[in-house]
XYZ file of C-alpha atoms in Angstrom:
441
model
C 98.638 145.550 133.870
C 96.383 145.016 136.946
C 97.252 146.151 140.464
C 97.884 142.588 141.631
C 100.304 142.005 138.771
C 102.165 145.238 139.618
C 102.576 144.162 143.264
C 103.742 140.698 142.190
C 106.238 142.193 139.761
C 107.585 144.563 142.447
C 108.072 141.730 144.935
C 109.771 139.608 142.321
C 112.141 142.407 141.359
C 113.038 143.011 145.045
C 113.714 139.290 145.441
C 115.808 139.170 142.274
C 117.811 142.285 143.132
C 118.435 141.145 146.708
C 119.455 137.637 145.724
C 121.526 138.874 142.848
C 123.235 141.495 144.979
C 124.101 138.986 147.657
C 125.484 136.435 145.233
C 127.355 139.051 143.252
C 128.939 140.611 146.363
C 129.943 137.246 147.752
C 131.334 136.161 144.441
C 133.319 139.367 144.001
C 134.859 139.071 147.470
C 135.921 135.487 146.869
C 137.218 136.262 143.398
C 139.200 139.282 144.500
C 140.850 137.310 147.325
C 142.128 134.767 144.822
C 143.210 137.370 142.302
C 145.263 139.235 144.922
C 147.377 136.107 145.168
C 148.124 136.166 141.490
C 148.495 139.408 139.596
C 148.781 137.780 136.222
C 147.066 139.983 133.578
C 145.392 137.029 131.929
C 143.683 136.003 135.161
C 142.584 139.596 135.757
C 141.021 139.677 132.285
C 139.183 136.423 132.916
C 137.967 137.807 136.249
C 136.642 140.932 134.507
C 134.671 138.898 131.961
C 133.243 136.686 134.694
C 132.229 139.731 136.703
C 130.344 141.187 133.692
C 128.557 137.887 133.061
C 127.519 137.581 136.701
C 126.074 141.085 136.700
C 124.208 140.428 133.462
C 122.794 137.191 134.887
C 121.938 138.156 138.484
C 121.455 141.922 138.148
C 119.776 142.430 134.796
C 118.312 145.668 136.092
C 121.835 147.089 135.953
C 121.756 147.014 132.139
C 118.004 147.572 131.788
C 116.717 149.127 128.558
C 113.095 150.035 127.857
C 112.288 147.518 125.133
C 110.052 144.470 124.816
C 112.906 142.299 123.572
C 115.118 143.203 126.531
C 112.286 142.494 128.973
C 111.992 138.984 127.557
C 115.730 138.428 128.028
C 115.451 139.580 131.658
C 112.606 137.175 132.353
C 114.453 134.309 130.694
C 117.401 134.859 133.040
C 115.148 135.042 136.081
C 112.931 132.018 135.446
C 115.973 129.773 134.971
C 116.786 130.473 138.641
C 113.254 130.504 140.150
C 110.787 127.773 139.024
C 107.650 129.712 140.007
C 108.614 132.649 137.829
C 109.525 130.245 135.027
C 106.014 128.757 135.122
C 104.399 132.210 134.953
C 106.663 133.191 132.045
C 105.736 130.035 130.088
C 102.025 130.728 130.606
C 102.527 134.193 129.154
C 104.353 132.726 126.128
C 101.460 130.337 125.366
C 99.089 133.298 125.079
C 101.443 134.951 122.623
C 101.535 131.792 120.490
C 97.744 131.785 120.214
C 97.851 135.367 119.000
C 100.531 134.410 116.472
C 98.343 131.577 115.160
C 95.492 134.003 114.630
C 97.822 136.344 112.813
C 98.973 133.423 110.668
C 95.391 132.742 109.560
C 94.988 136.406 108.679
C 98.126 136.192 106.536
C 96.814 133.061 104.812
C 93.531 134.823 104.165
C 95.320 137.838 102.717
C 97.558 135.636 100.567
C 94.563 133.739 99.221
C 92.833 136.958 98.283
C 96.021 138.272 96.698
C 96.401 135.150 94.538
C 92.746 135.339 93.541
C 93.095 139.008 92.636
C 96.197 138.244 90.591
C 94.473 135.512 88.613
C 91.305 137.506 88.107
C 93.416 140.378 86.793
C 94.840 138.221 83.990
C 92.080 139.260 81.619
C 93.692 139.114 78.224
C 95.900 137.012 76.018
C 99.267 138.119 74.755
C 97.893 138.680 71.269
C 95.194 141.185 72.269
C 95.647 144.362 74.293
C 93.131 146.216 76.400
C 92.813 148.880 73.750
C 91.749 146.278 71.205
C 89.000 145.025 73.465
C 87.749 148.527 74.088
C 87.586 149.083 70.356
C 85.695 145.811 69.862
C 83.210 146.698 72.595
C 82.751 150.198 71.244
C 82.199 148.893 67.717
C 79.624 146.355 68.903
C 77.726 149.034 70.807
C 77.676 151.257 67.749
C 76.411 148.489 65.474
C 73.516 147.345 67.662
C 71.670 147.980 70.918
C 71.477 145.606 73.859
C 68.390 143.742 72.631
C 69.787 143.443 69.119
C 73.012 142.043 70.560
C 71.134 139.182 72.194
C 69.282 138.425 68.948
C 72.535 138.609 66.973
C 74.157 136.060 69.289
C 71.261 133.663 68.713
C 71.519 134.194 64.939
C 75.281 133.562 65.031
C 74.633 130.359 66.939
C 72.107 129.195 64.323
C 74.496 130.037 61.480
C 77.323 128.064 63.106
C 75.020 125.079 63.584
C 74.039 125.186 59.914
C 77.724 125.174 58.969
C 78.120 121.868 60.782
C 75.918 120.042 58.308
C 72.902 117.844 58.879
C 74.803 114.926 60.361
C 77.216 117.097 62.339
C 80.512 115.279 61.914
C 80.485 115.329 58.099
C 81.377 118.999 57.984
C 83.271 120.103 61.062
C 83.776 123.834 61.622
C 87.339 125.121 61.329
C 87.604 125.925 65.044
C 87.437 122.223 65.960
C 90.953 121.748 64.573
C 92.866 122.743 67.690
C 96.529 123.521 67.081
C 98.896 122.772 69.940
C 100.627 125.943 71.136
C 103.472 126.826 73.443
C 101.874 126.525 76.910
C 101.982 129.476 79.259
C 103.068 127.122 82.074
C 105.676 124.360 82.261
C 103.990 121.002 81.641
C 107.133 118.891 82.038
C 107.015 115.876 84.358
C 109.502 117.550 86.661
C 107.354 120.650 87.145
C 104.085 118.722 87.405
C 105.722 116.531 90.026
C 106.264 119.568 92.224
C 103.266 120.075 94.528
C 103.930 123.778 95.094
C 104.335 124.436 91.373
C 101.072 122.713 90.465
C 99.220 124.414 93.304
C 100.480 127.885 92.413
C 100.013 127.624 88.644
C 96.706 125.770 88.327
C 94.798 126.237 91.571
C 93.575 128.897 93.948
C 92.722 127.640 97.446
C 90.028 129.527 99.296
C 91.097 130.439 102.877
C 88.237 128.336 104.273
C 89.794 125.031 103.154
C 93.121 123.229 102.726
C 94.662 120.664 100.408
C 97.926 118.721 100.564
C 100.075 116.633 98.243
C 98.167 113.448 99.045
C 95.072 114.869 97.338
C 96.840 117.062 94.825
C 99.173 114.623 93.117
C 99.450 115.778 89.500
C 100.659 112.416 88.185
C 97.742 110.588 89.805
C 95.247 113.170 88.579
C 96.540 112.877 85.023
C 96.504 109.068 85.180
C 92.865 108.973 86.278
C 90.973 107.374 83.378
C 88.067 109.693 82.578
C 87.560 108.503 79.012
C 84.068 107.845 77.745
C 83.001 105.831 74.729
C 80.651 107.924 72.611
C 77.103 106.560 72.598
C 74.963 108.129 69.892
C 71.717 106.693 71.290
C 71.788 107.182 75.076
C 72.392 110.473 76.935
C 75.887 110.762 78.390
C 76.158 114.433 79.394
C 73.895 116.488 81.640
C 73.997 120.308 81.653
C 72.104 122.284 84.279
C 72.286 125.643 86.056
C 72.044 125.995 89.836
C 71.942 129.774 89.219
C 69.826 129.918 86.092
C 69.239 133.685 86.273
C 72.892 134.647 85.878
C 73.344 136.898 82.859
C 75.852 139.111 81.108
C 76.395 142.795 80.487
C 74.127 142.812 77.425
C 71.615 140.153 78.507
C 68.011 140.974 77.643
C 65.622 140.810 80.618
C 63.217 137.925 80.162
C 65.251 136.321 77.362
C 66.879 133.149 78.702
C 68.844 132.793 75.460
C 71.008 135.705 76.644
C 71.754 134.143 80.064
C 73.766 131.120 81.175
C 70.870 128.994 79.895
C 71.543 130.321 76.389
C 75.229 129.490 76.817
C 74.144 126.000 77.885
C 71.979 125.737 74.761
C 74.975 126.466 72.580
C 77.203 124.008 74.463
C 74.483 121.363 74.112
C 74.341 121.851 70.340
C 78.137 121.701 69.986
C 78.492 118.497 71.982
C 75.616 116.858 70.119
C 75.992 118.101 66.552
C 79.774 118.402 66.327
C 81.091 115.666 68.611
C 78.214 113.193 68.611
C 77.295 113.089 72.324
C 73.695 112.809 73.505
C 72.985 115.631 75.953
C 70.258 116.450 78.473
C 69.916 120.153 79.261
C 67.923 121.076 82.374
C 66.632 124.651 82.441
C 64.915 124.632 85.845
C 65.085 127.861 87.839
C 66.533 126.572 91.119
C 67.384 130.113 92.185
C 63.836 131.480 91.974
C 61.207 131.287 94.731
C 57.690 132.686 94.207
C 58.902 134.773 91.319
C 61.786 136.267 93.318
C 65.523 135.627 92.992
C 66.573 133.417 95.917
C 69.976 131.715 95.820
C 70.521 130.815 99.464
C 69.066 127.320 98.966
C 69.578 126.881 95.230
C 71.980 123.941 95.654
C 69.494 122.235 97.987
C 66.708 122.675 95.444
C 68.863 121.491 92.534
C 70.142 118.251 94.087
C 66.927 116.155 94.129
C 66.038 117.285 90.593
C 69.502 116.353 89.297
C 69.461 113.016 91.138
C 66.064 112.217 89.612
C 67.353 112.833 86.083
C 70.421 110.686 86.768
C 68.280 107.900 88.193
C 66.112 107.948 85.078
C 69.195 108.166 82.810
C 71.968 105.993 84.305
C 73.944 106.328 81.070
C 74.790 109.945 81.974
C 78.432 110.066 83.095
C 79.290 113.779 82.768
C 77.496 116.454 84.800
C 78.170 120.161 84.148
C 76.724 122.883 86.379
C 77.192 125.957 84.180
C 77.474 129.376 85.872
C 78.990 132.753 85.237
C 81.273 134.400 87.809
C 80.912 137.719 89.595
C 83.917 140.089 89.553
C 84.560 143.798 90.171
C 82.961 145.945 87.495
C 86.341 147.053 86.143
C 87.389 143.455 85.342
C 86.844 142.031 81.858
C 87.622 138.312 81.667
C 88.243 138.096 77.936
C 90.883 136.828 75.555
C 91.015 136.136 71.820
C 90.731 132.576 70.477
C 90.388 131.752 66.772
C 89.999 135.457 66.067
C 86.984 135.806 68.379
C 86.624 137.677 71.674
C 86.238 134.835 74.156
C 85.235 134.837 77.817
C 87.713 133.124 80.125
C 86.484 130.164 82.168
C 87.145 128.887 85.675
C 86.569 125.488 87.275
C 85.199 125.333 90.813
C 85.730 122.336 93.105
C 84.421 121.634 96.596
C 86.626 119.605 98.948
C 84.026 118.851 101.677
C 86.529 120.130 104.230
C 86.874 123.449 106.038
C 89.671 124.869 108.150
C 87.441 125.326 111.192
C 85.534 122.005 111.079
C 87.822 119.619 109.210
C 86.184 116.975 106.994
C 82.457 117.601 106.572
C 80.936 114.167 107.182
C 77.490 115.615 106.560
C 78.539 116.510 102.989
C 80.379 113.388 101.791
C 81.794 113.240 98.289
C 83.428 109.947 97.266
C 84.489 111.511 93.973
C 86.599 114.438 95.194
C 89.776 113.129 93.536
C 87.923 112.285 90.316
C 86.378 115.768 90.275
C 89.850 117.271 90.761
C 91.285 115.042 88.029
C 88.505 116.108 85.660
C 89.164 119.823 86.204
C 92.949 119.360 86.142
C 92.971 117.351 82.905
C 90.739 119.980 81.315
C 93.137 122.719 82.487
C 96.188 120.891 81.128
C 94.499 120.437 77.739
C 93.591 124.129 77.716
C 97.212 125.010 78.573
C 98.330 123.051 75.495
C 95.815 124.387 72.985
C 94.285 127.575 74.422
C 96.757 128.965 76.988
C 94.608 131.977 77.891
C 91.242 130.222 78.172
C 91.345 128.887 81.747
C 91.767 131.240 84.685
C 92.274 128.674 87.444
C 90.703 125.820 89.391
C 89.173 127.377 92.498
C 89.004 125.122 95.571
C 86.497 125.775 98.325
C 85.371 123.957 101.439
C 81.910 122.606 100.715
C 80.453 120.158 98.159
C 78.330 122.034 95.591
C 76.564 118.853 94.405
C 79.739 117.567 92.761
C 79.245 114.162 94.380
C 76.659 112.924 91.891
C 79.171 111.593 89.346
C 82.992 111.191 89.142
C 82.997 113.486 86.112
C 81.134 116.338 87.802
C 82.107 119.915 87.055
C 81.084 123.389 88.169
C 82.012 125.695 85.301
C 82.169 129.499 85.507
C 81.902 131.043 82.023
C 83.069 134.648 82.115
C 81.437 137.120 84.468
C 78.759 139.799 84.558
C 81.114 142.142 82.669
C 81.345 139.842 79.639
C 79.033 139.998 76.638
C 76.742 137.151 75.622
C 78.806 136.692 72.471
C 82.046 136.306 74.446
C 80.420 133.658 76.649
C 79.020 131.805 73.644
C 82.407 131.857 71.935
C 84.018 130.261 75.010
C 81.943 127.119 74.498
C 83.785 126.306 71.280
C 87.282 125.764 72.761
C 85.706 124.331 75.913
C 83.876 121.662 73.900
C 87.126 120.802 72.092
C 89.116 120.179 75.294
C 86.176 118.339 76.897
C 86.065 116.010 73.925
C 89.841 115.477 74.130
C 89.627 114.498 77.799
C 86.648 112.185 77.280
C 88.339 110.487 74.319
C 91.765 110.346 75.965
C 93.525 112.354 73.245
């Protein structure tokens, strides 16, 4: 407290004490004169209560206690009597409210991180324990080295493609027959009609953005028609990688087949040879500059290249930017699906809106709701058939080139702690649920 404030406080207290003392003394004299005329016990009791209230109101210093809460009560009593002091007290309260708002944002930030940590920690399905995964990893390391692992994944991919048959659909692999399971979340209309339930069970909102029930209406998202008639002649799906250099724990340096590009190769073959879609797979290195990894402008570099492909191929209606996530080194985003260790996936949506700047007019996206519907419908299908496959739909503030088509998706397949095989395996259930959404099943 400054010297000027101390002097002002002293003068105010002198004024309060003097005024309070005068009023209290005068009131007591008048009250006692009346009470002397009537010695009724009831009146004396009322007088005693009134006297205590007057002292508490006009002489708060009499009952002073060294506490912040009591100080506030004192000031409240004073400013009701003196307008100038009331104005100063209100100014002080406004400053406190600003501090509370800042604290609120810190709490929101902490809550967002806590939710993210909780979802990232859900690394395994109910059917497989951590010990099982450690045994699988140990066995794989014993059977082959890192380079051999990458080659083995490519060989497995080739074998699975051969099993599909020459014309693809004539001999579907067993894993394409998805069996509906008991979902890990409640998919009833009542639950999906609850904004908070949907938000907490399907989404994670980054602290830098916000979303409300007008944008996150589960019924509307599920009713959004995202079906696509299969065209065996013209390309309908585009796969690319803004971060093409992202790899896995056993990726082989210099071998793109063991990176997200290799995962994209496998997804391309599944969509084409199993489900009959025509696919374009871009393998440009948007995150490399002069032979050096550079991701700060990767989205800027990717956009014109993607737009050019879409302009040349207007039949493309589905755009998938395939990544892998980055998590703490002690996290293993894996579950078991169809008897295979499978990397868990996460959808990533940009809302073109930040907490600090509001709507980002410089990054417009007319397809935000369609993008959300696409990710949400995929998540609901996964909840029905592969309850442990999808981690969450992560919402952030910017755009991430998701404005190029209504059915645009940023897909995170596992993380740096997953193996190439686990990431490859994830493309099988992912392709099944993608096909279900596109065919409206």
